[in-house]
mmCIF file of C-alpha atoms and ligand atoms in Angstrom:
data_model
loop_
_atom_site.group_PDB
_atom_site.id
_atom_site.type_symbol
_atom_site.label_atom_id
_atom_site.label_comp_id
_atom_site.label_asym_id
_atom_site.label_seq_id
_atom_site.Cartn_x
_atom_site.Cartn_y
_atom_site.Cartn_z
ATOM 1 C CA UNK A 1 87.223 59.394 177.788
ATOM 2 C CA UNK A 2 84.554 56.705 178.035
ATOM 3 C CA UNK A 3 85.367 53.047 177.434
ATOM 4 C CA UNK A 4 83.315 53.010 174.267
ATOM 5 C CA UNK A 5 85.367 55.833 172.740
ATOM 6 C CA UNK A 6 88.626 54.208 173.857
ATOM 7 C CA UNK A 7 87.586 51.068 172.023
ATOM 8 C CA UNK A 8 86.822 53.103 168.917
ATOM 9 C CA UNK A 9 90.399 54.358 168.920
ATOM 10 C CA UNK A 10 91.668 50.815 169.475
ATOM 11 C CA UNK A 11 89.810 49.735 166.337
ATOM 12 C CA UNK A 12 91.246 52.681 164.429
ATOM 13 C CA UNK A 13 94.778 51.635 165.368
ATOM 14 C CA UNK A 14 94.044 48.152 164.081
ATOM 15 C CA UNK A 15 92.922 49.222 160.633
ATOM 16 C CA UNK A 16 94.755 52.493 159.881
ATOM 17 C CA UNK A 17 97.559 52.918 157.321
ATOM 18 C CA UNK A 18 100.838 54.678 158.073
ATOM 19 C CA UNK A 19 102.960 56.457 155.440
ATOM 20 C CA UNK A 20 104.870 53.339 154.399
ATOM 21 C CA UNK A 21 101.885 50.995 154.200
ATOM 22 C CA UNK A 22 99.778 53.642 152.420
ATOM 23 C CA UNK A 23 102.498 54.056 149.782
ATOM 24 C CA UNK A 24 102.772 50.289 149.351
ATOM 25 C CA UNK A 25 99.021 50.032 148.846
ATOM 26 C CA UNK A 26 98.932 52.985 146.412
ATOM 27 C CA UNK A 27 101.740 51.360 144.390
ATOM 28 C CA UNK A 28 99.358 48.450 143.626
ATOM 29 C CA UNK A 29 96.978 50.816 141.805
ATOM 30 C CA UNK A 30 96.877 50.229 138.035
ATOM 31 C CA UNK A 31 96.246 53.939 137.311
ATOM 32 C CA UNK A 32 93.279 52.986 135.145
ATOM 33 C CA UNK A 33 91.972 55.275 132.405
ATOM 34 C CA UNK A 34 88.280 56.059 132.953
ATOM 35 C CA UNK A 35 88.705 54.338 136.319
ATOM 36 C CA UNK A 36 85.764 52.187 137.471
ATOM 37 C CA UNK A 37 86.428 53.069 141.134
ATOM 38 C CA UNK A 38 85.765 56.746 140.404
ATOM 39 C CA UNK A 39 82.721 55.976 138.264
ATOM 40 C CA UNK A 40 81.146 54.056 141.163
ATOM 41 C CA UNK A 41 81.493 56.737 143.852
ATOM 42 C CA UNK A 42 78.047 58.412 144.281
ATOM 43 C CA UNK A 43 79.679 61.588 145.643
ATOM 44 C CA UNK A 44 82.338 61.749 142.870
ATOM 45 C CA UNK A 45 85.165 61.626 145.413
ATOM 46 C CA UNK A 46 87.439 60.450 142.567
ATOM 47 C CA UNK A 47 89.601 57.754 144.192
ATOM 48 C CA UNK A 48 91.581 57.164 140.982
ATOM 49 C CA UNK A 49 92.799 60.771 141.068
ATOM 50 C CA UNK A 50 93.711 60.844 144.759
ATOM 51 C CA UNK A 51 95.444 57.475 144.625
ATOM 52 C CA UNK A 52 97.450 58.635 141.587
ATOM 53 C CA UNK A 53 98.618 61.719 143.544
ATOM 54 C CA UNK A 54 99.483 59.577 146.553
ATOM 55 C CA UNK A 55 101.429 57.163 144.394
ATOM 56 C CA UNK A 56 103.580 60.089 143.274
ATOM 57 C CA UNK A 57 104.027 61.133 146.944
ATOM 58 C CA UNK A 58 101.789 64.186 146.540
ATOM 59 C CA UNK A 59 99.901 63.843 149.817
ATOM 60 C CA UNK A 60 98.628 67.429 149.752
ATOM 61 C CA UNK A 61 97.249 67.055 146.231
ATOM 62 C CA UNK A 62 95.636 63.744 147.134
ATOM 63 C CA UNK A 63 93.945 65.173 150.241
ATOM 64 C CA UNK A 64 92.827 68.206 148.217
ATOM 65 C CA UNK A 65 91.091 65.988 145.647
ATOM 66 C CA UNK A 66 89.087 64.273 148.407
ATOM 67 C CA UNK A 67 88.138 67.507 150.145
ATOM 68 C CA UNK A 68 87.251 69.342 146.923
ATOM 69 C CA UNK A 69 84.878 66.594 145.814
ATOM 70 C CA UNK A 70 83.495 65.370 149.098
ATOM 71 C CA UNK A 71 82.631 67.862 151.882
ATOM 72 C CA UNK A 72 82.355 64.906 154.288
ATOM 73 C CA UNK A 73 85.486 63.131 153.068
ATOM 74 C CA UNK A 74 86.463 62.260 156.644
ATOM 75 C CA UNK A 75 83.155 60.659 157.627
ATOM 76 C CA UNK A 76 82.894 58.809 154.323
ATOM 77 C CA UNK A 77 86.422 57.444 154.822
ATOM 78 C CA UNK A 78 85.114 55.698 157.940
ATOM 79 C CA UNK A 79 81.619 54.587 157.071
ATOM 80 C CA UNK A 80 81.314 54.257 153.292
ATOM 81 C CA UNK A 81 80.253 50.798 152.084
ATOM 82 C CA UNK A 82 83.407 50.514 149.944
ATOM 83 C CA UNK A 83 82.924 46.811 149.379
ATOM 84 C CA UNK A 84 79.693 47.615 147.514
ATOM 85 C CA UNK A 85 80.969 50.730 145.668
ATOM 86 C CA UNK A 86 84.488 51.758 144.594
ATOM 87 C CA UNK A 87 86.362 48.728 145.934
ATOM 88 C CA UNK A 88 83.866 46.361 144.329
ATOM 89 C CA UNK A 89 84.451 48.121 140.993
ATOM 90 C CA UNK A 90 88.270 48.218 141.322
ATOM 91 C CA UNK A 91 90.107 46.645 138.351
ATOM 92 C CA UNK A 92 92.338 44.680 140.732
ATOM 93 C CA UNK A 93 89.353 42.571 141.826
ATOM 94 C CA UNK A 94 89.911 40.319 138.797
ATOM 95 C CA UNK A 95 93.663 40.025 139.522
ATOM 96 C CA UNK A 96 94.047 39.549 143.271
ATOM 97 C CA UNK A 97 92.222 41.935 145.636
ATOM 98 C CA UNK A 98 90.902 45.484 145.386
ATOM 99 C CA UNK A 99 92.911 48.518 146.448
ATOM 100 C CA UNK A 100 91.948 49.480 150.008
ATOM 101 C CA UNK A 101 90.457 52.764 148.889
ATOM 102 C CA UNK A 102 88.641 53.477 152.153
ATOM 103 C CA UNK A 103 91.747 53.017 154.274
ATOM 104 C CA UNK A 104 93.778 55.228 151.914
ATOM 105 C CA UNK A 105 91.108 57.925 152.137
ATOM 106 C CA UNK A 106 91.201 57.690 155.923
ATOM 107 C CA UNK A 107 95.011 58.011 155.914
ATOM 108 C CA UNK A 108 94.858 61.114 153.693
ATOM 109 C CA UNK A 109 92.181 62.839 155.755
ATOM 110 C CA UNK A 110 94.287 62.229 158.853
ATOM 111 C CA UNK A 111 97.262 63.799 157.057
ATOM 112 C CA UNK A 112 95.043 66.748 156.153
ATOM 113 C CA UNK A 113 94.089 67.229 159.803
ATOM 114 C CA UNK A 114 97.630 66.679 161.096
ATOM 115 C CA UNK A 115 99.070 69.134 158.554
ATOM 116 C CA UNK A 116 96.275 71.690 159.225
ATOM 117 C CA UNK A 117 95.569 71.763 155.495
ATOM 118 C CA UNK A 118 92.634 73.925 154.473
ATOM 119 C CA UNK A 119 91.932 73.767 150.760
ATOM 120 C CA UNK A 120 88.503 75.261 150.185
ATOM 121 C CA UNK A 121 88.234 79.049 150.292
ATOM 122 C CA UNK A 122 84.919 80.870 149.975
ATOM 123 C CA UNK A 123 84.450 83.238 147.028
ATOM 124 C CA UNK A 124 83.420 86.826 147.898
ATOM 125 C CA UNK A 125 79.814 87.053 149.096
ATOM 126 C CA UNK A 126 77.373 87.099 146.176
ATOM 127 C CA UNK A 127 74.476 88.618 148.145
ATOM 128 C CA UNK A 128 72.298 85.479 148.195
ATOM 129 C CA UNK A 129 71.200 83.783 151.418
ATOM 130 C CA UNK A 130 70.123 80.181 151.963
ATOM 131 C CA UNK A 131 68.670 78.467 155.033
ATOM 132 C CA UNK A 132 69.354 74.752 155.447
ATOM 133 C CA UNK A 133 66.986 72.834 157.708
ATOM 134 C CA UNK A 134 68.768 70.013 159.503
ATOM 135 C CA UNK A 135 72.515 69.547 159.909
ATOM 136 C CA UNK A 136 72.938 65.996 158.658
ATOM 137 C CA UNK A 137 75.083 64.888 155.703
ATOM 138 C CA UNK A 138 72.852 66.322 152.935
ATOM 139 C CA UNK A 139 72.524 69.754 154.557
ATOM 140 C CA UNK A 140 76.194 69.976 155.463
ATOM 141 C CA UNK A 141 77.215 69.085 151.902
ATOM 142 C CA UNK A 142 74.750 71.510 150.347
ATOM 143 C CA UNK A 143 75.908 74.254 152.742
ATOM 144 C CA UNK A 144 79.595 73.651 151.975
ATOM 145 C CA UNK A 145 79.082 73.839 148.214
ATOM 146 C CA UNK A 146 77.008 77.010 148.456
ATOM 147 C CA UNK A 147 79.310 78.739 150.944
ATOM 148 C CA UNK A 148 82.299 78.039 148.691
ATOM 149 C CA UNK A 149 80.433 79.909 145.925
ATOM 150 C CA UNK A 150 79.924 82.987 148.116
ATOM 151 C CA UNK A 151 76.374 82.256 149.313
ATOM 152 C CA UNK A 152 75.582 83.112 152.979
ATOM 153 C CA UNK A 153 74.306 79.910 154.563
ATOM 154 C CA UNK A 154 72.617 79.409 157.923
ATOM 155 C CA UNK A 155 71.812 75.930 159.220
ATOM 156 C CA UNK A 156 68.867 75.333 161.566
ATOM 157 C CA UNK A 157 69.225 72.279 163.791
ATOM 158 C CA UNK A 158 66.700 71.234 166.439
ATOM 159 C CA UNK A 159 69.303 69.305 168.433
ATOM 160 C CA UNK A 160 72.120 70.855 170.459
ATOM 161 C CA UNK A 161 74.919 69.904 168.057
ATOM 162 C CA UNK A 162 75.528 69.389 164.354
ATOM 163 C CA UNK A 163 75.907 66.232 162.302
ATOM 164 C CA UNK A 164 72.497 64.534 162.401
ATOM 165 C CA UNK A 165 72.905 60.786 162.040
ATOM 166 C CA UNK A 166 76.714 61.202 161.999
ATOM 167 C CA UNK A 167 76.819 62.622 165.539
ATOM 168 C CA UNK A 168 73.788 60.916 167.052
ATOM 169 C CA UNK A 169 72.994 57.675 165.274
ATOM 170 C CA UNK A 170 76.237 55.822 164.512
ATOM 171 C CA UNK A 171 78.365 54.201 167.173
ATOM 172 C CA UNK A 172 81.793 55.836 167.713
ATOM 173 C CA UNK A 173 83.290 52.408 167.125
ATOM 174 C CA UNK A 174 82.414 52.971 163.492
ATOM 175 C CA UNK A 175 82.685 56.769 163.348
ATOM 176 C CA UNK A 176 84.633 58.679 166.048
ATOM 177 C CA UNK A 177 83.174 62.091 166.907
ATOM 178 C CA UNK A 178 86.506 63.820 166.216
ATOM 179 C CA UNK A 179 86.204 62.767 162.547
ATOM 180 C CA UNK A 180 82.699 64.296 162.321
ATOM 181 C CA UNK A 181 83.891 67.441 164.125
ATOM 182 C CA UNK A 182 86.810 67.886 161.714
ATOM 183 C CA UNK A 183 84.544 67.772 158.642
ATOM 184 C CA UNK A 184 82.118 70.228 160.271
ATOM 185 C CA UNK A 185 84.895 72.571 161.380
ATOM 186 C CA UNK A 186 86.084 72.967 157.765
ATOM 187 C CA UNK A 187 82.517 73.870 156.753
ATOM 188 C CA UNK A 188 82.233 76.412 159.592
ATOM 189 C CA UNK A 189 85.447 78.072 158.428
ATOM 190 C CA UNK A 190 83.660 79.012 155.191
ATOM 191 C CA UNK A 191 81.327 81.222 157.231
ATOM 192 C CA UNK A 192 78.363 78.831 157.552
ATOM 193 C CA UNK A 193 76.344 79.777 160.657
ATOM 194 C CA UNK A 194 74.574 77.237 162.887
ATOM 195 C CA UNK A 195 71.421 77.787 164.960
ATOM 196 C CA UNK A 196 71.065 74.984 167.495
ATOM 197 C CA UNK A 197 67.903 74.048 169.368
ATOM 198 C CA UNK A 198 65.744 75.758 166.722
ATOM 199 C CA UNK A 199 63.054 73.543 165.285
ATOM 200 C CA UNK A 200 61.714 74.582 161.904
ATOM 201 C CA UNK A 201 58.272 73.184 161.181
ATOM 202 C CA UNK A 202 55.617 73.575 158.488
ATOM 203 C CA UNK A 203 54.140 76.334 160.654
ATOM 204 C CA UNK A 204 57.204 78.527 161.065
ATOM 205 C CA UNK A 205 59.013 77.831 157.781
ATOM 206 C CA UNK A 206 57.362 80.970 156.376
ATOM 207 C CA UNK A 207 59.407 83.057 158.813
ATOM 208 C CA UNK A 208 62.513 81.952 156.884
ATOM 209 C CA UNK A 209 61.055 82.825 153.475
ATOM 210 C CA UNK A 210 61.401 86.580 154.093
ATOM 211 C CA UNK A 211 64.963 86.330 155.331
ATOM 212 C CA UNK A 212 66.395 83.900 152.765
ATOM 213 C CA UNK A 213 66.451 83.642 148.973
ATOM 214 C CA UNK A 214 66.121 79.846 149.108
ATOM 215 C CA UNK A 215 65.465 77.096 151.652
ATOM 216 C CA UNK A 216 66.961 73.636 151.601
ATOM 217 C CA UNK A 217 65.181 70.914 153.585
ATOM 218 C CA UNK A 218 67.749 68.278 154.432
ATOM 219 C CA UNK A 219 66.357 66.526 157.483
ATOM 220 C CA UNK A 220 67.000 62.826 157.957
ATOM 221 C CA UNK A 221 64.973 59.784 158.880
ATOM 222 C CA UNK A 222 64.664 60.247 162.593
ATOM 223 C CA UNK A 223 62.335 57.514 163.689
ATOM 224 C CA UNK A 224 63.038 53.820 164.063
ATOM 225 C CA UNK A 225 60.449 51.517 162.489
ATOM 226 C CA UNK A 226 58.289 49.853 165.149
ATOM 227 C CA UNK A 227 57.320 46.208 164.769
ATOM 228 C CA UNK A 228 53.788 44.943 165.154
ATOM 229 C CA UNK A 229 54.526 42.345 167.827
ATOM 230 C CA UNK A 230 52.849 41.245 171.047
ATOM 231 C CA UNK A 231 54.689 42.526 174.131
ATOM 232 C CA UNK A 232 56.393 45.539 172.533
ATOM 233 C CA UNK A 233 55.039 47.740 175.339
ATOM 234 C CA UNK A 234 57.186 45.999 178.006
ATOM 235 C CA UNK A 235 59.858 48.099 179.676
ATOM 236 C CA UNK A 236 63.238 47.073 178.271
ATOM 237 C CA UNK A 237 62.094 47.133 174.648
ATOM 238 C CA UNK A 238 63.896 49.939 172.828
ATOM 239 C CA UNK A 239 64.504 51.176 169.291
ATOM 240 C CA UNK A 240 67.864 51.493 167.581
ATOM 241 C CA UNK A 241 68.173 55.256 167.128
ATOM 242 C CA UNK A 242 67.069 55.994 170.702
ATOM 243 C CA UNK A 243 69.574 53.504 172.067
ATOM 244 C CA UNK A 244 72.474 54.737 169.904
ATOM 245 C CA UNK A 245 71.758 58.361 170.724
ATOM 246 C CA UNK A 246 71.726 57.590 174.456
ATOM 247 C CA UNK A 247 74.935 55.610 174.156
ATOM 248 C CA UNK A 248 76.669 58.249 172.063
ATOM 249 C CA UNK A 249 75.665 61.330 174.012
ATOM 250 C CA UNK A 250 77.107 60.051 177.303
ATOM 251 C CA UNK A 251 74.666 62.366 179.042
ATOM 252 C CA UNK A 252 72.636 59.542 180.553
ATOM 253 C CA UNK A 253 74.181 56.425 181.945
ATOM 254 C CA UNK A 254 73.523 53.345 179.869
ATOM 255 C CA UNK A 255 74.150 50.326 182.048
ATOM 256 C CA UNK A 256 73.675 46.927 180.465
ATOM 257 C CA UNK A 257 74.602 44.052 182.723
ATOM 258 C CA UNK A 258 72.072 41.640 181.302
ATOM 259 C CA UNK A 259 71.027 39.727 178.212
ATOM 260 C CA UNK A 260 70.557 41.933 175.172
ATOM 261 C CA UNK A 261 68.885 40.790 171.965
ATOM 262 C CA UNK A 262 69.208 43.007 168.893
ATOM 263 C CA UNK A 263 66.865 42.350 165.991
ATOM 264 C CA UNK A 264 67.933 43.358 162.480
ATOM 265 C CA UNK A 265 70.584 42.694 159.842
ATOM 266 C CA UNK A 266 71.865 46.124 158.777
ATOM 267 C CA UNK A 267 74.733 48.310 159.934
ATOM 268 C CA UNK A 268 72.504 49.981 162.533
ATOM 269 C CA UNK A 269 71.788 46.565 164.088
ATOM 270 C CA UNK A 270 75.541 45.817 164.096
ATOM 271 C CA UNK A 271 76.173 49.200 165.748
ATOM 272 C CA UNK A 272 73.593 48.439 168.444
ATOM 273 C CA UNK A 273 74.888 44.998 169.294
ATOM 274 C CA UNK A 274 78.575 46.005 169.367
ATOM 275 C CA UNK A 275 77.710 49.061 171.473
ATOM 276 C CA UNK A 276 75.633 46.942 173.878
ATOM 277 C CA UNK A 277 78.531 44.530 174.305
ATOM 278 C CA UNK A 278 80.997 47.349 174.919
ATOM 279 C CA UNK A 279 78.663 48.924 177.456
ATOM 280 C CA UNK A 280 78.726 45.777 179.550
ATOM 281 C CA UNK A 281 75.964 43.482 178.311
ATOM 282 C CA UNK A 282 76.636 40.014 179.725
ATOM 283 C CA UNK A 283 75.275 38.330 176.619
ATOM 284 C CA UNK A 284 74.581 40.209 173.422
ATOM 285 C CA UNK A 285 73.155 38.431 170.423
ATOM 286 C CA UNK A 286 71.824 39.509 167.048
ATOM 287 C CA UNK A 287 68.883 37.826 165.315
ATOM 288 C CA UNK A 288 68.105 38.449 161.652
ATOM 289 C CA UNK A 289 65.023 37.265 159.793
ATOM 290 C CA UNK A 290 66.866 36.246 156.611
ATOM 291 C CA UNK A 291 70.170 34.520 155.754
ATOM 292 C CA UNK A 292 73.609 36.004 156.366
ATOM 293 C CA UNK A 293 74.059 36.493 152.587
ATOM 294 C CA UNK A 294 70.884 38.588 152.504
ATOM 295 C CA UNK A 295 71.907 40.803 155.453
ATOM 296 C CA UNK A 296 72.332 44.416 154.289
ATOM 297 C CA UNK A 297 75.183 45.082 156.764
ATOM 298 C CA UNK A 298 78.675 45.745 155.386
ATOM 299 C CA UNK A 299 80.893 42.711 155.533
ATOM 300 C CA UNK A 300 83.429 44.564 157.734
ATOM 301 C CA UNK A 301 80.718 45.352 160.271
ATOM 302 C CA UNK A 302 79.564 41.735 160.361
ATOM 303 C CA UNK A 303 83.152 40.583 160.818
ATOM 304 C CA UNK A 304 83.693 43.147 163.574
ATOM 305 C CA UNK A 305 80.634 41.933 165.457
ATOM 306 C CA UNK A 306 81.712 38.298 165.076
ATOM 307 C CA UNK A 307 85.259 39.210 166.208
ATOM 308 C CA UNK A 308 83.693 40.353 169.510
ATOM 309 C CA UNK A 309 82.270 36.870 169.993
ATOM 310 C CA UNK A 310 78.696 38.012 169.368
ATOM 311 C CA UNK A 311 76.483 35.265 167.910
ATOM 312 C CA UNK A 312 74.642 36.203 164.706
ATOM 313 C CA UNK A 313 71.502 34.048 164.476
ATOM 314 C CA UNK A 314 69.823 34.045 161.082
ATOM 315 C CA UNK A 315 66.519 32.923 159.572
ATOM 316 C CA UNK A 316 64.411 33.564 162.690
ATOM 317 C CA UNK A 317 61.450 35.959 162.792
ATOM 318 C CA UNK A 318 60.345 37.557 166.101
ATOM 319 C CA UNK A 319 56.810 36.451 167.117
ATOM 320 C CA UNK A 320 56.229 37.394 170.740
ATOM 321 C CA UNK A 321 57.973 39.309 173.510
ATOM 322 C CA UNK A 322 57.589 37.632 176.905
ATOM 323 C CA UNK A 323 57.510 39.620 180.123
ATOM 324 C CA UNK A 324 56.221 39.909 183.648
ATOM 325 C CA UNK A 325 55.429 42.823 185.953
ATOM 326 C CA UNK A 326 55.809 45.149 183.009
ATOM 327 C CA UNK A 327 59.393 44.152 182.232
ATOM 328 C CA UNK A 328 60.684 42.143 179.311
ATOM 329 C CA UNK A 329 61.969 38.647 180.158
ATOM 330 C CA UNK A 330 62.542 37.041 176.784
ATOM 331 C CA UNK A 331 61.528 36.751 173.175
ATOM 332 C CA UNK A 332 60.166 33.924 171.030
ATOM 333 C CA UNK A 333 61.069 33.533 167.358
ATOM 334 C CA UNK A 334 59.642 31.356 164.586
ATOM 335 C CA UNK A 335 62.080 29.819 162.103
ATOM 336 C CA UNK A 336 61.893 30.855 158.487
ATOM 337 C CA UNK A 337 61.349 27.172 157.694
ATOM 338 C CA UNK A 338 57.926 27.532 159.346
ATOM 339 C CA UNK A 339 58.297 25.060 162.216
ATOM 340 C CA UNK A 340 61.545 25.755 164.162
ATOM 341 C CA UNK A 341 61.232 27.821 167.327
ATOM 342 C CA UNK A 342 63.770 29.824 169.306
ATOM 343 C CA UNK A 343 63.298 31.222 172.800
ATOM 344 C CA UNK A 344 65.903 33.656 174.138
ATOM 345 C CA UNK A 345 66.197 35.219 177.576
ATOM 346 C CA UNK A 346 66.354 38.987 177.337
ATOM 347 C CA UNK A 347 66.159 41.904 179.726
ATOM 348 C CA UNK A 348 66.745 44.354 176.907
ATOM 349 C CA UNK A 349 65.517 44.042 173.318
ATOM 350 C CA UNK A 350 66.571 46.532 170.643
ATOM 351 C CA UNK A 351 64.734 46.654 167.323
ATOM 352 C CA UNK A 352 66.954 47.840 164.461
ATOM 353 C CA UNK A 353 64.639 47.084 161.550
ATOM 354 C CA UNK A 354 64.975 50.331 159.625
ATOM 355 C CA UNK A 355 64.078 53.997 159.874
ATOM 356 C CA UNK A 356 61.140 55.959 158.648
ATOM 357 C CA UNK A 357 60.418 59.545 157.813
ATOM 358 C CA UNK A 358 57.906 60.889 160.323
ATOM 359 C CA UNK A 359 58.653 64.497 159.566
ATOM 360 C CA UNK A 360 55.853 66.854 158.794
ATOM 361 C CA UNK A 361 57.874 67.854 155.719
ATOM 362 C CA UNK A 362 57.430 64.451 154.129
ATOM 363 C CA UNK A 363 54.620 65.621 151.841
ATOM 364 C CA UNK A 364 56.391 68.817 150.810
ATOM 365 C CA UNK A 365 57.431 69.025 147.155
ATOM 366 C CA UNK A 366 60.206 71.107 145.632
ATOM 367 C CA UNK A 367 58.867 74.391 144.299
ATOM 368 C CA UNK A 368 60.121 77.893 143.545
ATOM 369 C CA UNK A 369 62.761 78.528 146.190
ATOM 370 C CA UNK A 370 62.209 75.357 148.272
ATOM 371 C CA UNK A 371 64.674 72.534 147.636
ATOM 372 C CA UNK A 372 64.714 69.083 149.226
ATOM 373 C CA UNK A 373 67.523 66.563 149.581
ATOM 374 C CA UNK A 374 68.855 63.637 151.573
ATOM 375 C CA UNK A 375 66.411 61.365 153.360
ATOM 376 C CA UNK A 376 63.818 64.164 153.332
ATOM 377 C CA UNK A 377 63.546 63.531 149.587
ATOM 378 C CA UNK A 378 64.220 59.806 149.572
ATOM 379 C CA UNK A 379 62.295 58.230 152.385
ATOM 380 C CA UNK A 380 64.038 54.887 151.953
ATOM 381 C CA UNK A 381 67.132 56.008 153.899
ATOM 382 C CA UNK A 382 70.169 56.598 151.734
ATOM 383 C CA UNK A 383 73.772 55.952 152.748
ATOM 384 C CA UNK A 384 75.844 58.912 153.921
ATOM 385 C CA UNK A 385 77.754 59.053 150.628
ATOM 386 C CA UNK A 386 74.440 59.172 148.725
ATOM 387 C CA UNK A 387 73.244 61.979 151.001
ATOM 388 C CA UNK A 388 76.475 63.859 150.210
ATOM 389 C CA UNK A 389 75.755 63.420 146.496
ATOM 390 C CA UNK A 390 72.180 64.686 146.948
ATOM 391 C CA UNK A 391 73.365 67.689 148.988
ATOM 392 C CA UNK A 392 75.868 68.576 146.250
ATOM 393 C CA UNK A 393 73.226 68.152 143.536
ATOM 394 C CA UNK A 394 70.795 70.392 145.451
ATOM 395 C CA UNK A 395 73.489 73.072 145.766
ATOM 396 C CA UNK A 396 73.878 73.023 141.957
ATOM 397 C CA UNK A 397 70.087 73.382 141.557
ATOM 398 C CA UNK A 398 70.022 76.323 143.991
ATOM 399 C CA UNK A 399 72.897 78.072 142.191
ATOM 400 C CA UNK A 400 71.115 77.554 138.845
ATOM 401 C CA UNK A 401 67.952 78.970 140.401
ATOM 402 C CA UNK A 402 69.889 82.082 141.480
ATOM 403 C CA UNK A 403 71.339 82.409 137.974
ATOM 404 C CA UNK A 404 67.843 82.200 136.473
ATOM 405 C CA UNK A 405 66.689 84.949 138.878
ATOM 406 C CA UNK A 406 69.576 87.170 137.815
ATOM 407 C CA UNK A 407 68.767 86.640 134.133
ATOM 408 C CA UNK A 408 65.118 87.479 134.863
ATOM 409 C CA UNK A 409 66.295 90.715 136.494
ATOM 410 C CA UNK A 410 68.427 91.560 133.491
ATOM 411 C CA UNK A 411 65.539 90.963 131.055
ATOM 412 C CA UNK A 412 62.984 92.742 133.203
ATOM 413 C CA UNK A 413 61.299 89.455 134.065
ATOM 414 C CA UNK A 414 60.941 88.300 130.426
ATOM 415 C CA UNK A 415 62.596 84.989 129.580
HETATM 416 S S1 LIG B 1 89.952 50.872 139.725
HETATM 417 FE FE1 LIG B 1 91.439 50.156 141.308
HETATM 418 S S2 LIG B 1 93.335 49.915 140.164
HETATM 419 FE FE2 LIG B 1 92.014 51.215 138.876
HETATM 420 S S3 LIG B 1 92.492 53.356 139.403
HETATM 421 FE FE3 LIG B 1 90.808 52.698 140.761
HETATM 422 S S4 LIG B 1 91.853 51.951 142.633
HETATM 423 FE FE4 LIG B 1 93.417 52.010 141.002
#
């Protein structure tokens, strides 16, 4: 086990609930009617219902509620921005502090795995077949919902393993691979087939049209935004998703014994800087163009980075990368006030300033039997829980489409 994964488990031990502490936390729940926590979950995970079950010591029922409503209940338990969603809405906010919904969800999913619970059973095959392109959160969620309804689903993934951003673009400190694998394993048990290393493009998508009754395009945002800055061509300048994928795959050695500067203020930037530090960077620092209050990163991720002793410098905008003999040596920033200047030594600079959709599918629109979800439909880059919601919604649309086909058959094509 690599050091980075060991540290992920160390963090898990720090924040996880055990039976006693989970029960204590659940006992603080006010059992609200029309609970605001449940209203504010994009994927309709229904925390009020699972916490109520837990409070009455029904661990199985609580875990079942999560799994029924959220095909990626394990991943969401680790990476959901609770402080901006259900926990922010919790009625206890006005009294003392919100219920730790995320930690309770994590506890219950661990109980599910430990107890080998398997709640979702597929209905008998209905004769319809769907191809999902991409194996990220939207596709996995769409596939799970369809497979549970008896649809044959095959997922086409150009990489060698499933999960998309979950398996390749988030540091294991924040999301251990075993959590991703557990969610995917439950989906596989419903009969969903995976084709790895098969790239579906605009050119060969037609080959799927004959074999399947519907196609779901659920590919993610797989390109880091590139800044327009002098010196970006120097060796040692890298982009967030490339760096995280290298670090996560463990297939290539990532040795960082030097000064690393990460630029950005979101969770991906936090992932990069904490990963760089754990991989041996002598000095790792994060620089964000706006104030700490404006940073889009979750508060827990910011705190985690600061707990590692990593400086978070705010209100500085990168202006020029310095280098010699083709290698990066440092970076100059201009203060947001217009006159301050900051010069940092750097042998490795990682830009984590957002992702963009470079897919050839980006201009494709939903039509007939083509459905689109996740980041493929929303090029701004949704959270994982939003992608789950979109995958579920697309599955409903596909099932309605099949129903409309059946009614057309029954009426001889007349509606
Ligand atoms: S809003 Fe808070 S207190 Fe109310 S049901 Fe949800 S978790 Fe419990």
